Amino acid sequence: MATTQTKTTTRKEWAPNEKQKMFLETLEKLGEATFRVIKDYISKNYGETIATGSVNVLTTKQYVGTKDCEFEVETTTTHHYPTGDITETKKSKKTEKVYYLIAEADRDTFEKSNTKVDKKEISAEDDLDETDLVDMED
């Protein structure tokens, strides 16, 4: 008597890792912010560094949304010369991506957004159209 084994795979539910949790907690505190601001906050409050690659999945999973915002930015540059320092300040407009939390009720889960429509199972007879049918005589 032959025995057959079946292999079952279980799918582990996704959960944010530690850096992603820090990112989400930071957004809870700040509301919405640029990545530079979030990175600075995490560095000062958690003593950790973070890169955009570690949080991209949060946008894919729709935990976090992004939008482009334009800011007026002041850049101060100090030039050090042997005779003294010269400081220049320039104002400019800069467009940066701003991150914000997406409420759970407003999320399409990753699984929902990536579900494939199942093909309707059609029997071989139903799959035939009229041109496929041929009368056979005995």
Short mmCIF file of N, CA and C in Angstrom, two decimals:
data_model
loop_
_atom_site.label_atom_id
_atom_site.label_comp_id
_atom_site.label_asym_id
_atom_site.label_seq_id
_atom_site.Cartn_x
_atom_site.Cartn_y
_atom_site.Cartn_z
N MET A 1 0.83 -1.16 0.00
CA MET A 1 0.00 0.00 0.00
C MET A 1 0.89 1.24 0.00
N ALA A 2 0.67 2.09 -0.99
CA ALA A 2 1.51 3.30 -1.14
C ALA A 2 0.89 4.45 -0.36
N THR A 3 1.76 5.21 0.23
CA THR A 3 1.26 6.38 0.96
C THR A 3 1.74 7.63 0.22
N THR A 4 0.92 8.65 0.27
CA THR A 4 1.31 9.91 -0.36
C THR A 4 1.33 10.99 0.71
N GLN A 5 2.27 11.88 0.55
CA GLN A 5 2.36 12.99 1.50
C GLN A 5 1.98 14.27 0.78
N THR A 6 1.28 15.10 1.46
CA THR A 6 0.94 16.40 0.89
C THR A 6 1.70 17.47 1.66
N LYS A 7 2.15 18.45 0.92
CA LYS A 7 2.91 19.54 1.52
C LYS A 7 1.98 20.73 1.70
N THR A 8 1.92 21.22 2.90
CA THR A 8 1.06 22.38 3.17
C THR A 8 1.95 23.56 3.53
N THR A 9 1.61 24.69 2.99
CA THR A 9 2.36 25.90 3.36
C THR A 9 1.41 26.82 4.10
N THR A 10 1.93 27.39 5.15
CA THR A 10 1.13 28.35 5.89
C THR A 10 1.69 29.72 5.64
N ARG A 11 0.83 30.69 5.53
CA ARG A 11 1.24 32.04 5.24
C ARG A 11 1.26 32.83 6.54
N LYS A 12 2.42 33.38 6.83
CA LYS A 12 2.57 34.17 8.03
C LYS A 12 2.04 35.57 7.74
N GLU A 13 1.25 36.09 8.63
CA GLU A 13 0.71 37.43 8.43
C GLU A 13 1.81 38.46 8.61
N TRP A 14 1.82 39.44 7.73
CA TRP A 14 2.85 40.47 7.75
C TRP A 14 2.65 41.41 8.94
N ALA A 15 3.75 41.81 9.54
CA ALA A 15 3.72 42.80 10.62
C ALA A 15 4.96 43.68 10.45
N PRO A 16 4.84 44.96 10.81
CA PRO A 16 6.00 45.85 10.66
C PRO A 16 7.16 45.44 11.56
N ASN A 17 8.40 45.63 11.06
CA ASN A 17 9.57 45.33 11.87
C ASN A 17 9.84 46.51 12.82
N GLU A 18 10.91 46.46 13.58
CA GLU A 18 11.18 47.48 14.60
C GLU A 18 11.36 48.88 14.01
N LYS A 19 12.10 48.99 12.93
CA LYS A 19 12.31 50.31 12.31
C LYS A 19 11.01 50.85 11.73
N GLN A 20 10.23 49.98 11.15
CA GLN A 20 8.94 50.41 10.61
C GLN A 20 8.01 50.86 11.73
N LYS A 21 8.06 50.17 12.88
CA LYS A 21 7.26 50.58 14.04
C LYS A 21 7.69 51.96 14.53
N MET A 22 9.01 52.22 14.55
CA MET A 22 9.51 53.54 14.94
C MET A 22 8.99 54.61 13.99
N PHE A 23 9.00 54.30 12.71
CA PHE A 23 8.53 55.23 11.69
C PHE A 23 7.05 55.55 11.92
N LEU A 24 6.23 54.52 12.16
CA LEU A 24 4.80 54.71 12.39
C LEU A 24 4.55 55.50 13.67
N GLU A 25 5.28 55.18 14.74
CA GLU A 25 5.14 55.91 16.00
C GLU A 25 5.53 57.38 15.83
N THR A 26 6.54 57.63 15.04
CA THR A 26 6.97 59.01 14.77
C THR A 26 5.88 59.77 14.05
N LEU A 27 5.25 59.13 13.05
CA LEU A 27 4.17 59.79 12.34
C LEU A 27 2.96 60.02 13.24
N GLU A 28 2.73 59.14 14.20
CA GLU A 28 1.64 59.36 15.17
C GLU A 28 1.89 60.65 15.95
N LYS A 29 3.15 60.89 16.30
CA LYS A 29 3.52 62.08 17.07
C LYS A 29 3.52 63.34 16.20
N LEU A 30 4.09 63.25 14.99
CA LEU A 30 4.27 64.43 14.15
C LEU A 30 3.09 64.73 13.24
N GLY A 31 2.25 63.75 12.99
CA GLY A 31 1.13 63.95 12.06
C GLY A 31 1.56 63.66 10.64
N GLU A 32 2.23 64.60 10.02
CA GLU A 32 2.83 64.38 8.71
C GLU A 32 4.16 65.10 8.68
N ALA A 33 5.10 64.54 7.93
CA ALA A 33 6.45 65.11 7.92
C ALA A 33 7.24 64.59 6.73
N THR A 34 8.28 65.33 6.38
CA THR A 34 9.19 64.88 5.33
C THR A 34 10.09 63.78 5.91
N PHE A 35 10.73 63.05 5.03
CA PHE A 35 11.60 61.98 5.50
C PHE A 35 12.76 62.53 6.32
N ARG A 36 13.28 63.70 5.93
CA ARG A 36 14.38 64.30 6.69
C ARG A 36 13.97 64.57 8.14
N VAL A 37 12.77 65.10 8.32
CA VAL A 37 12.28 65.40 9.67
C VAL A 37 12.08 64.11 10.46
N ILE A 38 11.49 63.11 9.83
CA ILE A 38 11.26 61.81 10.48
C ILE A 38 12.59 61.17 10.86
N LYS A 39 13.54 61.19 9.94
CA LYS A 39 14.86 60.60 10.18
C LYS A 39 15.54 61.29 11.37
N ASP A 40 15.46 62.62 11.42
CA ASP A 40 16.04 63.38 12.52
C ASP A 40 15.36 63.04 13.85
N TYR A 41 14.03 62.95 13.83
CA TYR A 41 13.27 62.61 15.04
C TYR A 41 13.67 61.22 15.56
N ILE A 42 13.75 60.26 14.67
CA ILE A 42 14.12 58.89 15.06
C ILE A 42 15.54 58.86 15.62
N SER A 43 16.43 59.59 15.01
CA SER A 43 17.81 59.65 15.49
C SER A 43 17.88 60.22 16.90
N LYS A 44 17.16 61.31 17.14
CA LYS A 44 17.19 61.97 18.45
C LYS A 44 16.44 61.20 19.52
N ASN A 45 15.31 60.59 19.17
CA ASN A 45 14.46 59.95 20.17
C ASN A 45 14.69 58.46 20.36
N TYR A 46 15.18 57.79 19.32
CA TYR A 46 15.41 56.35 19.41
C TYR A 46 16.88 55.98 19.31
N GLY A 47 17.71 56.94 18.91
CA GLY A 47 19.13 56.65 18.73
C GLY A 47 19.39 55.70 17.57
N GLU A 48 18.51 55.68 16.59
CA GLU A 48 18.61 54.78 15.44
C GLU A 48 18.67 55.58 14.15
N THR A 49 19.22 54.96 13.12
CA THR A 49 19.17 55.55 11.78
C THR A 49 18.14 54.78 10.97
N ILE A 50 17.58 55.45 9.99
CA ILE A 50 16.56 54.81 9.16
C ILE A 50 16.76 55.25 7.72
N ALA A 51 16.47 54.36 6.79
CA ALA A 51 16.59 54.67 5.36
C ALA A 51 15.23 54.45 4.70
N THR A 52 15.03 55.10 3.58
CA THR A 52 13.73 54.99 2.90
C THR A 52 13.42 53.55 2.51
N GLY A 53 14.45 52.77 2.18
CA GLY A 53 14.23 51.38 1.78
C GLY A 53 13.55 50.54 2.85
N SER A 54 13.78 50.89 4.11
CA SER A 54 13.18 50.10 5.18
C SER A 54 11.72 50.47 5.43
N VAL A 55 11.25 51.57 4.83
CA VAL A 55 9.85 51.97 5.07
C VAL A 55 9.00 51.96 3.80
N ASN A 56 9.59 51.63 2.66
CA ASN A 56 8.81 51.60 1.41
C ASN A 56 7.63 50.64 1.49
N VAL A 57 7.80 49.53 2.18
CA VAL A 57 6.72 48.55 2.29
C VAL A 57 5.51 49.14 3.02
N LEU A 58 5.73 50.13 3.87
CA LEU A 58 4.61 50.76 4.58
C LEU A 58 3.68 51.49 3.62
N THR A 59 4.23 52.01 2.53
CA THR A 59 3.36 52.63 1.52
C THR A 59 2.70 51.56 0.67
N THR A 60 3.43 50.48 0.38
CA THR A 60 2.86 49.37 -0.39
C THR A 60 1.70 48.74 0.36
N LYS A 61 1.87 48.57 1.65
CA LYS A 61 0.84 47.95 2.49
C LYS A 61 -0.23 48.96 2.91
N GLN A 62 -0.07 50.21 2.48
CA GLN A 62 -1.00 51.30 2.72
C GLN A 62 -1.16 51.65 4.20
N TYR A 63 -0.08 51.52 4.95
CA TYR A 63 -0.06 52.02 6.32
C TYR A 63 0.27 53.52 6.29
N VAL A 64 1.03 53.91 5.26
CA VAL A 64 1.51 55.28 5.13
C VAL A 64 1.22 55.77 3.72
N GLY A 65 0.80 57.02 3.62
CA GLY A 65 0.60 57.65 2.32
C GLY A 65 1.64 58.73 2.13
N THR A 66 1.79 59.18 0.90
CA THR A 66 2.73 60.26 0.60
C THR A 66 2.06 61.27 -0.31
N LYS A 67 2.55 62.49 -0.22
CA LYS A 67 2.12 63.54 -1.14
C LYS A 67 3.28 64.50 -1.30
N ASP A 68 3.34 65.16 -2.44
CA ASP A 68 4.38 66.15 -2.67
C ASP A 68 3.92 67.50 -2.13
N CYS A 69 4.79 68.14 -1.38
CA CYS A 69 4.50 69.46 -0.83
C CYS A 69 5.66 70.40 -1.15
N GLU A 70 5.33 71.65 -1.39
CA GLU A 70 6.35 72.64 -1.67
C GLU A 70 6.63 73.45 -0.41
N PHE A 71 7.90 73.62 -0.10
CA PHE A 71 8.32 74.35 1.09
C PHE A 71 9.25 75.48 0.70
N GLU A 72 9.22 76.55 1.49
CA GLU A 72 10.23 77.57 1.35
C GLU A 72 11.37 77.17 2.27
N VAL A 73 12.57 77.08 1.72
CA VAL A 73 13.72 76.59 2.46
C VAL A 73 14.80 77.67 2.50
N GLU A 74 15.41 77.80 3.66
CA GLU A 74 16.55 78.69 3.81
C GLU A 74 17.81 77.86 3.92
N THR A 75 18.78 78.17 3.09
CA THR A 75 20.06 77.46 3.14
C THR A 75 21.14 78.47 3.52
N THR A 76 21.85 78.16 4.59
CA THR A 76 22.93 79.03 5.04
C THR A 76 24.26 78.35 4.79
N THR A 77 25.13 79.06 4.11
CA THR A 77 26.46 78.54 3.81
C THR A 77 27.49 79.50 4.39
N THR A 78 28.46 78.96 5.09
CA THR A 78 29.55 79.77 5.63
C THR A 78 30.83 79.42 4.89
N HIS A 79 31.46 80.45 4.32
CA HIS A 79 32.73 80.27 3.62
C HIS A 79 33.84 80.75 4.57
N HIS A 80 34.79 79.90 4.83
CA HIS A 80 35.90 80.23 5.74
C HIS A 80 37.12 80.66 4.92
N TYR A 81 37.50 81.92 5.04
CA TYR A 81 38.67 82.47 4.36
C TYR A 81 39.72 82.83 5.40
N PRO A 82 40.97 82.94 4.99
CA PRO A 82 42.02 83.32 5.95
C PRO A 82 41.75 84.68 6.60
N THR A 83 41.04 85.55 5.89
CA THR A 83 40.76 86.89 6.42
C THR A 83 39.47 86.95 7.22
N GLY A 84 38.70 85.88 7.22
CA GLY A 84 37.45 85.86 7.97
C GLY A 84 36.39 85.01 7.29
N ASP A 85 35.26 84.89 7.93
CA ASP A 85 34.15 84.08 7.42
C ASP A 85 33.12 84.96 6.72
N ILE A 86 32.55 84.42 5.68
CA ILE A 86 31.43 85.07 5.00
C ILE A 86 30.27 84.08 5.02
N THR A 87 29.13 84.53 5.52
CA THR A 87 27.95 83.68 5.60
C THR A 87 26.91 84.18 4.61
N GLU A 88 26.39 83.26 3.81
CA GLU A 88 25.35 83.59 2.83
C GLU A 88 24.09 82.78 3.15
N THR A 89 22.98 83.44 3.06
CA THR A 89 21.71 82.75 3.26
C THR A 89 20.88 82.91 1.99
N LYS A 90 20.40 81.81 1.48
CA LYS A 90 19.58 81.83 0.27
C LYS A 90 18.23 81.20 0.58
N LYS A 91 17.19 81.78 0.05
CA LYS A 91 15.85 81.23 0.16
C LYS A 91 15.47 80.61 -1.18
N SER A 92 14.84 79.47 -1.10
CA SER A 92 14.39 78.82 -2.32
C SER A 92 13.17 77.97 -2.00
N LYS A 93 12.50 77.55 -3.05
CA LYS A 93 11.35 76.65 -2.87
C LYS A 93 11.81 75.25 -3.23
N LYS A 94 11.37 74.30 -2.43
CA LYS A 94 11.77 72.92 -2.64
C LYS A 94 10.53 72.04 -2.50
N THR A 95 10.41 71.08 -3.39
CA THR A 95 9.31 70.11 -3.32
C THR A 95 9.85 68.83 -2.72
N GLU A 96 9.19 68.38 -1.65
CA GLU A 96 9.60 67.12 -1.01
C GLU A 96 8.36 66.27 -0.76
N LYS A 97 8.62 64.98 -0.63
CA LYS A 97 7.56 64.03 -0.31
C LYS A 97 7.27 64.11 1.18
N VAL A 98 5.98 64.18 1.51
CA VAL A 98 5.55 64.22 2.91
C VAL A 98 4.82 62.91 3.19
N TYR A 99 5.14 62.30 4.32
CA TYR A 99 4.52 61.04 4.74
C TYR A 99 3.42 61.33 5.76
N TYR A 100 2.36 60.53 5.72
CA TYR A 100 1.28 60.62 6.69
C TYR A 100 0.69 59.23 6.90
N LEU A 101 0.05 59.04 8.06
CA LEU A 101 -0.57 57.74 8.36
C LEU A 101 -1.89 57.60 7.64
N ILE A 102 -2.19 56.39 7.23
CA ILE A 102 -3.49 56.08 6.64
C ILE A 102 -4.27 55.29 7.68
N ALA A 103 -5.47 55.73 7.98
CA ALA A 103 -6.30 55.04 8.96
C ALA A 103 -6.61 53.63 8.48
N GLU A 104 -6.70 52.71 9.42
CA GLU A 104 -6.93 51.31 9.07
C GLU A 104 -8.19 51.13 8.23
N ALA A 105 -9.23 51.89 8.54
CA ALA A 105 -10.49 51.77 7.80
C ALA A 105 -10.34 52.23 6.35
N ASP A 106 -9.37 53.08 6.08
CA ASP A 106 -9.17 53.61 4.73
C ASP A 106 -8.20 52.79 3.90
N ARG A 107 -7.64 51.76 4.48
CA ARG A 107 -6.65 50.94 3.78
C ARG A 107 -7.30 49.88 2.92
N ASP A 108 -6.73 49.68 1.76
CA ASP A 108 -6.97 48.46 1.00
C ASP A 108 -5.82 47.58 1.44
N THR A 109 -6.10 46.43 1.98
CA THR A 109 -4.98 45.61 2.42
C THR A 109 -4.19 45.13 1.22
N PHE A 110 -2.95 44.82 1.45
CA PHE A 110 -2.08 44.32 0.40
C PHE A 110 -2.71 43.12 -0.27
N GLU A 111 -3.30 42.27 0.53
CA GLU A 111 -3.91 41.07 -0.03
C GLU A 111 -5.08 41.43 -0.93
N LYS A 112 -5.90 42.41 -0.52
CA LYS A 112 -7.03 42.81 -1.35
C LYS A 112 -6.56 43.42 -2.65
N SER A 113 -5.55 44.27 -2.57
CA SER A 113 -5.10 44.96 -3.78
C SER A 113 -4.36 44.04 -4.73
N ASN A 114 -3.93 42.90 -4.25
CA ASN A 114 -3.19 41.99 -5.12
C ASN A 114 -3.92 40.69 -5.40
N THR A 115 -5.21 40.64 -5.12
CA THR A 115 -5.92 39.40 -5.39
C THR A 115 -6.16 39.27 -6.89
N LYS A 116 -6.02 38.07 -7.34
CA LYS A 116 -6.26 37.80 -8.75
C LYS A 116 -7.69 37.30 -8.89
N VAL A 117 -8.30 37.70 -9.96
CA VAL A 117 -9.65 37.23 -10.22
C VAL A 117 -9.54 35.78 -10.66
N ASP A 118 -10.26 34.93 -9.95
CA ASP A 118 -10.22 33.51 -10.31
C ASP A 118 -10.97 33.31 -11.61
N LYS A 119 -10.35 32.52 -12.48
CA LYS A 119 -11.03 32.20 -13.72
C LYS A 119 -12.18 31.25 -13.39
N LYS A 120 -13.29 31.48 -14.03
CA LYS A 120 -14.43 30.60 -13.83
C LYS A 120 -14.10 29.24 -14.42
N GLU A 121 -14.34 28.25 -13.62
CA GLU A 121 -14.07 26.91 -14.13
C GLU A 121 -15.13 26.56 -15.15
N ILE A 122 -14.67 26.19 -16.33
CA ILE A 122 -15.59 25.86 -17.42
C ILE A 122 -15.30 24.42 -17.84
N SER A 123 -16.36 23.67 -17.94
CA SER A 123 -16.15 22.28 -18.37
C SER A 123 -15.74 22.30 -19.84
N ALA A 124 -15.13 21.24 -20.26
CA ALA A 124 -14.65 21.15 -21.64
C ALA A 124 -15.79 21.34 -22.63
N GLU A 125 -16.98 20.82 -22.32
CA GLU A 125 -18.12 20.96 -23.22
C GLU A 125 -18.56 22.41 -23.31
N ASP A 126 -18.60 23.10 -22.17
CA ASP A 126 -19.04 24.49 -22.15
C ASP A 126 -18.03 25.41 -22.85
N ASP A 127 -16.80 24.99 -22.90
CA ASP A 127 -15.75 25.80 -23.50
C ASP A 127 -15.82 25.78 -25.02
N LEU A 128 -16.53 24.85 -25.59
CA LEU A 128 -16.65 24.73 -27.04
C LEU A 128 -17.65 25.75 -27.57
N ASP A 129 -17.34 26.34 -28.69
CA ASP A 129 -18.35 27.19 -29.30
C ASP A 129 -18.94 26.45 -30.50
N GLU A 130 -19.87 27.07 -31.19
CA GLU A 130 -20.60 26.37 -32.25
C GLU A 130 -19.70 25.90 -33.38
N THR A 131 -18.62 26.62 -33.66
CA THR A 131 -17.75 26.21 -34.76
C THR A 131 -16.97 24.95 -34.42
N ASP A 132 -16.87 24.64 -33.14
CA ASP A 132 -16.14 23.45 -32.73
C ASP A 132 -16.99 22.19 -32.86
N LEU A 133 -18.30 22.37 -32.95
CA LEU A 133 -19.18 21.22 -32.98
C LEU A 133 -19.28 20.67 -34.42
N VAL A 134 -19.13 19.39 -34.52
CA VAL A 134 -19.21 18.74 -35.82
C VAL A 134 -20.18 17.57 -35.69
N ASP A 135 -21.09 17.48 -36.64
CA ASP A 135 -22.01 16.36 -36.63
C ASP A 135 -21.29 15.12 -37.13
N MET A 136 -21.44 14.07 -36.40
CA MET A 136 -20.80 12.83 -36.81
C MET A 136 -21.90 11.85 -37.15
N GLU A 137 -21.76 11.25 -38.28
CA GLU A 137 -22.76 10.25 -38.68
C GLU A 137 -22.15 8.88 -38.56
N ASP A 138 -22.99 7.93 -38.22
CA ASP A 138 -22.54 6.54 -38.09
C ASP A 138 -22.40 5.89 -39.43
#
